[in-house]
Amino acid sequence: MSESLELDSDLQALGGATAAVAERYVETIRQVASGASPEAAIPLLLLAVSDLTAAGARLGAIVDVVPAARFEPDDGPDPDVEPLRHSLVNLLDGVDEYHEVSDPLVSSDVTDGSLSNDLTDIAQALLVGLNHQRAGNLSEALWWWQFSYLSDWGERAASAGRVLLGLIAHLRLDVDPDVAGEAEFEALHADD
């Protein structure tokens, strides 16, 4: 019996949608890390992480996915994301490190984080699932994406999203008072 018959149509649709979002995320992270558009890096990263977070929420909201096989199939080597990580470290120099509460439900301990690590580790987890999906093991891919979302990349995506939103807010709202005053004056007297 083929694996596609074992998964109901809703799970097949979720698998296809998750694969598409994962592909877009990985492609966006690679494009940003290439340095092609440094002025758009932070907004593009925020869009990619936000899109992925919505896909992850769908994975977290459904019942546990049970893979068709008892053991994880060997669908090829894990992808090497270290060059991506190094490129992101260089690109995000000066804004890469951040602080956050490690687990707000059980502790107020503050830990250090890194956008480059978060973004790369998320890509690594997504690529493992994509390897399974491309090999025709959709139930394994869904299981992997769900498990890794709940155990790791969901938190990393939430942290990265908060940091990226914070960066954009600072870039757009932390304006010199003289510049803001001039802009306000010009806006108020534009009809004069």
Tab-separated table of C-alpha atoms in Angstrom:
chain	number	residue	atom	x	y	z
A	1	MET	CA	0.000	0.000	0.000
A	2	SER	CA	1.433	3.420	-0.886
A	3	GLU	CA	2.110	5.934	1.864
A	4	SER	CA	-0.216	8.491	0.268
A	5	LEU	CA	-3.138	6.125	0.844
A	6	GLU	CA	-2.205	5.760	4.522
A	7	LEU	CA	-2.436	9.516	5.135
A	8	ASP	CA	-5.860	11.106	4.952
A	9	SER	CA	-6.377	13.982	2.550
A	10	ASP	CA	-6.093	16.621	5.307
A	11	LEU	CA	-2.655	15.350	6.337
A	12	GLN	CA	-1.581	15.116	2.706
A	13	ALA	CA	-2.650	18.732	2.189
A	14	LEU	CA	-0.857	19.792	5.382
A	15	GLY	CA	2.273	17.981	4.228
A	16	GLY	CA	2.206	19.723	0.868
A	17	ALA	CA	1.598	23.127	2.441
A	18	THR	CA	4.342	22.607	5.032
A	19	ALA	CA	6.796	21.525	2.340
A	20	ALA	CA	6.020	24.654	0.312
A	21	VAL	CA	6.530	26.945	3.315
A	22	ALA	CA	9.722	25.098	4.267
A	23	GLU	CA	11.071	25.502	0.723
A	24	ARG	CA	10.273	29.251	0.746
A	25	TYR	CA	11.886	29.690	4.160
A	26	VAL	CA	15.102	27.919	3.175
A	27	GLU	CA	15.298	29.787	-0.142
A	28	THR	CA	14.735	33.157	1.555
A	29	ILE	CA	17.368	32.442	4.222
A	30	ARG	CA	19.869	31.432	1.521
A	31	GLN	CA	19.136	34.569	-0.528
A	32	VAL	CA	19.472	36.831	2.500
A	33	ALA	CA	22.675	35.086	3.628
A	34	SER	CA	24.166	35.609	0.161
A	35	GLY	CA	24.182	39.340	0.896
A	36	ALA	CA	22.357	40.160	-2.336
A	37	SER	CA	20.024	42.729	-0.693
A	38	PRO	CA	21.425	43.736	2.700
A	39	GLU	CA	18.986	46.659	3.018
A	40	ALA	CA	16.063	44.219	2.833
A	41	ALA	CA	17.595	41.482	4.992
A	42	ILE	CA	15.724	42.137	8.246
A	43	PRO	CA	12.253	42.601	6.649
A	44	LEU	CA	12.743	39.494	4.475
A	45	LEU	CA	13.831	37.444	7.486
A	46	LEU	CA	10.808	38.659	9.472
A	47	LEU	CA	8.465	37.670	6.642
A	48	ALA	CA	10.063	34.229	6.280
A	49	VAL	CA	9.980	33.521	10.013
A	50	SER	CA	6.393	34.781	10.369
A	51	ASP	CA	5.194	32.636	7.473
A	52	LEU	CA	6.949	29.624	8.943
A	53	THR	CA	5.565	30.281	12.426
A	54	ALA	CA	2.019	30.087	11.057
A	55	ALA	CA	2.829	26.761	9.373
A	56	GLY	CA	4.339	25.494	12.613
A	57	ALA	CA	1.241	26.474	14.563
A	58	ARG	CA	-0.822	24.235	12.291
A	59	LEU	CA	1.576	21.358	13.059
A	60	GLY	CA	1.276	22.016	16.777
A	61	ALA	CA	-2.506	22.217	16.680
A	62	ILE	CA	-3.124	18.775	15.194
A	63	VAL	CA	-2.909	15.415	16.922
A	64	ASP	CA	0.434	13.641	16.859
A	65	VAL	CA	1.436	12.406	13.439
A	66	VAL	CA	2.441	8.749	13.467
A	67	PRO	CA	4.892	7.815	10.699
A	68	ALA	CA	4.140	4.884	8.426
A	69	ALA	CA	7.431	3.146	9.274
A	70	ARG	CA	8.573	2.242	12.774
A	71	PHE	CA	12.108	3.486	12.134
A	72	GLU	CA	13.173	6.665	10.404
A	73	PRO	CA	14.162	5.860	6.822
A	74	ASP	CA	17.603	6.893	5.637
A	75	ASP	CA	16.669	9.495	3.046
A	76	GLY	CA	20.212	10.783	2.625
A	77	PRO	CA	22.740	12.699	4.646
A	78	ASP	CA	21.774	15.627	6.800
A	79	PRO	CA	22.339	18.866	4.901
A	80	ASP	CA	25.428	20.911	5.754
A	81	VAL	CA	24.164	24.294	6.907
A	82	GLU	CA	27.435	25.586	8.376
A	83	PRO	CA	28.250	27.794	5.351
A	84	LEU	CA	24.782	29.319	5.734
A	85	ARG	CA	25.390	29.898	9.458
A	86	HIS	CA	28.721	31.636	8.799
A	87	SER	CA	27.186	33.869	6.135
A	88	LEU	CA	24.380	34.875	8.503
A	89	VAL	CA	26.869	35.599	11.304
A	90	ASN	CA	28.691	37.999	8.976
A	91	LEU	CA	25.496	39.580	7.682
A	92	LEU	CA	23.988	40.074	11.149
A	93	ASP	CA	27.185	41.352	12.771
A	94	GLY	CA	26.211	43.748	15.540
A	95	VAL	CA	22.594	42.565	15.823
A	96	ASP	CA	23.044	38.787	15.970
A	97	GLU	CA	23.089	38.287	19.750
A	98	TYR	CA	20.058	38.818	21.974
A	99	HIS	CA	18.734	38.051	25.469
A	100	GLU	CA	15.490	36.333	26.380
A	101	VAL	CA	13.732	34.504	29.187
A	102	SER	CA	14.596	30.841	28.638
A	103	ASP	CA	11.215	29.357	29.628
A	104	PRO	CA	8.677	31.924	30.840
A	105	LEU	CA	6.408	29.183	32.204
A	106	VAL	CA	8.882	27.742	34.696
A	107	SER	CA	11.681	30.258	35.189
A	108	SER	CA	12.659	33.882	34.888
A	109	ASP	CA	16.253	32.995	33.969
A	110	VAL	CA	17.621	35.063	31.115
A	111	THR	CA	19.677	33.329	28.432
A	112	ASP	CA	21.606	34.486	25.403
A	113	GLY	CA	20.502	33.698	21.875
A	114	SER	CA	21.717	34.226	18.342
A	115	LEU	CA	19.640	35.021	15.276
A	116	SER	CA	22.129	33.292	12.984
A	117	ASN	CA	21.952	30.107	15.058
A	118	ASP	CA	18.160	30.231	15.280
A	119	LEU	CA	17.651	30.802	11.562
A	120	THR	CA	20.166	28.133	10.580
A	121	ASP	CA	18.948	25.505	13.041
A	122	ILE	CA	15.397	26.030	11.799
A	123	ALA	CA	16.605	25.546	8.218
A	124	GLN	CA	18.415	22.343	9.248
A	125	ALA	CA	15.249	20.860	10.756
A	126	LEU	CA	13.153	21.860	7.760
A	127	LEU	CA	15.656	20.371	5.326
A	128	VAL	CA	15.575	17.009	7.128
A	129	GLY	CA	11.795	16.960	6.687
A	130	LEU	CA	12.141	18.040	3.060
A	131	ASN	CA	14.543	15.134	2.453
A	132	HIS	CA	11.876	12.741	3.745
A	133	GLN	CA	9.145	14.440	1.704
A	134	ARG	CA	11.196	14.400	-1.519
A	135	ALA	CA	11.937	10.695	-0.998
A	136	GLY	CA	8.195	10.000	-0.841
A	137	ASN	CA	8.037	9.542	2.938
A	138	LEU	CA	5.395	12.176	3.691
A	139	SER	CA	4.282	10.698	7.012
A	140	GLU	CA	7.905	10.731	8.186
A	141	ALA	CA	8.306	14.304	6.970
A	142	LEU	CA	5.168	15.406	8.823
A	143	TRP	CA	6.222	13.552	11.949
A	144	TRP	CA	9.675	15.162	11.784
A	145	TRP	CA	8.364	18.682	11.162
A	146	GLN	CA	5.835	18.337	13.984
A	147	PHE	CA	8.294	16.817	16.443
A	148	SER	CA	11.067	19.311	15.679
A	149	TYR	CA	8.582	22.224	15.774
A	150	LEU	CA	7.392	21.256	19.252
A	151	SER	CA	10.828	20.382	20.578
A	152	ASP	CA	13.019	23.059	19.007
A	153	TRP	CA	12.333	25.177	15.962
A	154	GLY	CA	8.991	26.542	17.140
A	155	GLU	CA	10.699	28.248	20.076
A	156	ARG	CA	13.601	29.347	17.889
A	157	ALA	CA	11.202	30.827	15.334
A	158	ALA	CA	9.259	32.651	18.066
A	159	SER	CA	12.497	34.070	19.495
A	160	ALA	CA	13.822	35.059	16.075
A	161	GLY	CA	10.479	36.663	15.180
A	162	ARG	CA	10.508	38.760	18.366
A	163	VAL	CA	14.087	39.879	17.750
A	164	LEU	CA	13.494	40.674	14.073
A	165	LEU	CA	10.349	42.659	14.912
A	166	GLY	CA	12.322	44.491	17.606
A	167	LEU	CA	15.051	45.347	15.102
A	168	ILE	CA	12.540	46.719	12.614
A	169	ALA	CA	10.793	48.704	15.341
A	170	HIS	CA	14.095	50.237	16.457
A	171	LEU	CA	15.100	51.036	12.880
A	172	ARG	CA	11.816	52.749	12.140
A	173	LEU	CA	10.863	54.299	15.463
A	174	ASP	CA	14.176	55.352	17.017
A	175	VAL	CA	14.333	58.566	15.035
A	176	ASP	CA	16.320	61.621	16.029
A	177	PRO	CA	13.859	64.133	17.603
A	178	ASP	CA	14.992	66.920	15.231
A	179	VAL	CA	14.359	64.759	12.173
A	180	ALA	CA	10.961	63.705	13.541
A	181	GLY	CA	10.060	67.333	14.301
A	182	GLU	CA	10.968	68.446	10.780
A	183	ALA	CA	8.938	65.624	9.241
A	184	GLU	CA	5.962	66.462	11.453
A	185	PHE	CA	6.205	70.172	10.558
A	186	GLU	CA	6.385	69.349	6.830
A	187	ALA	CA	3.400	66.994	7.106
A	188	LEU	CA	1.304	69.565	8.961
A	189	HIS	CA	2.139	72.365	6.533
A	190	ALA	CA	2.122	70.372	3.283
A	191	ASP	CA	-1.016	72.178	2.044
A	192	ASP	CA	0.413	75.672	2.635
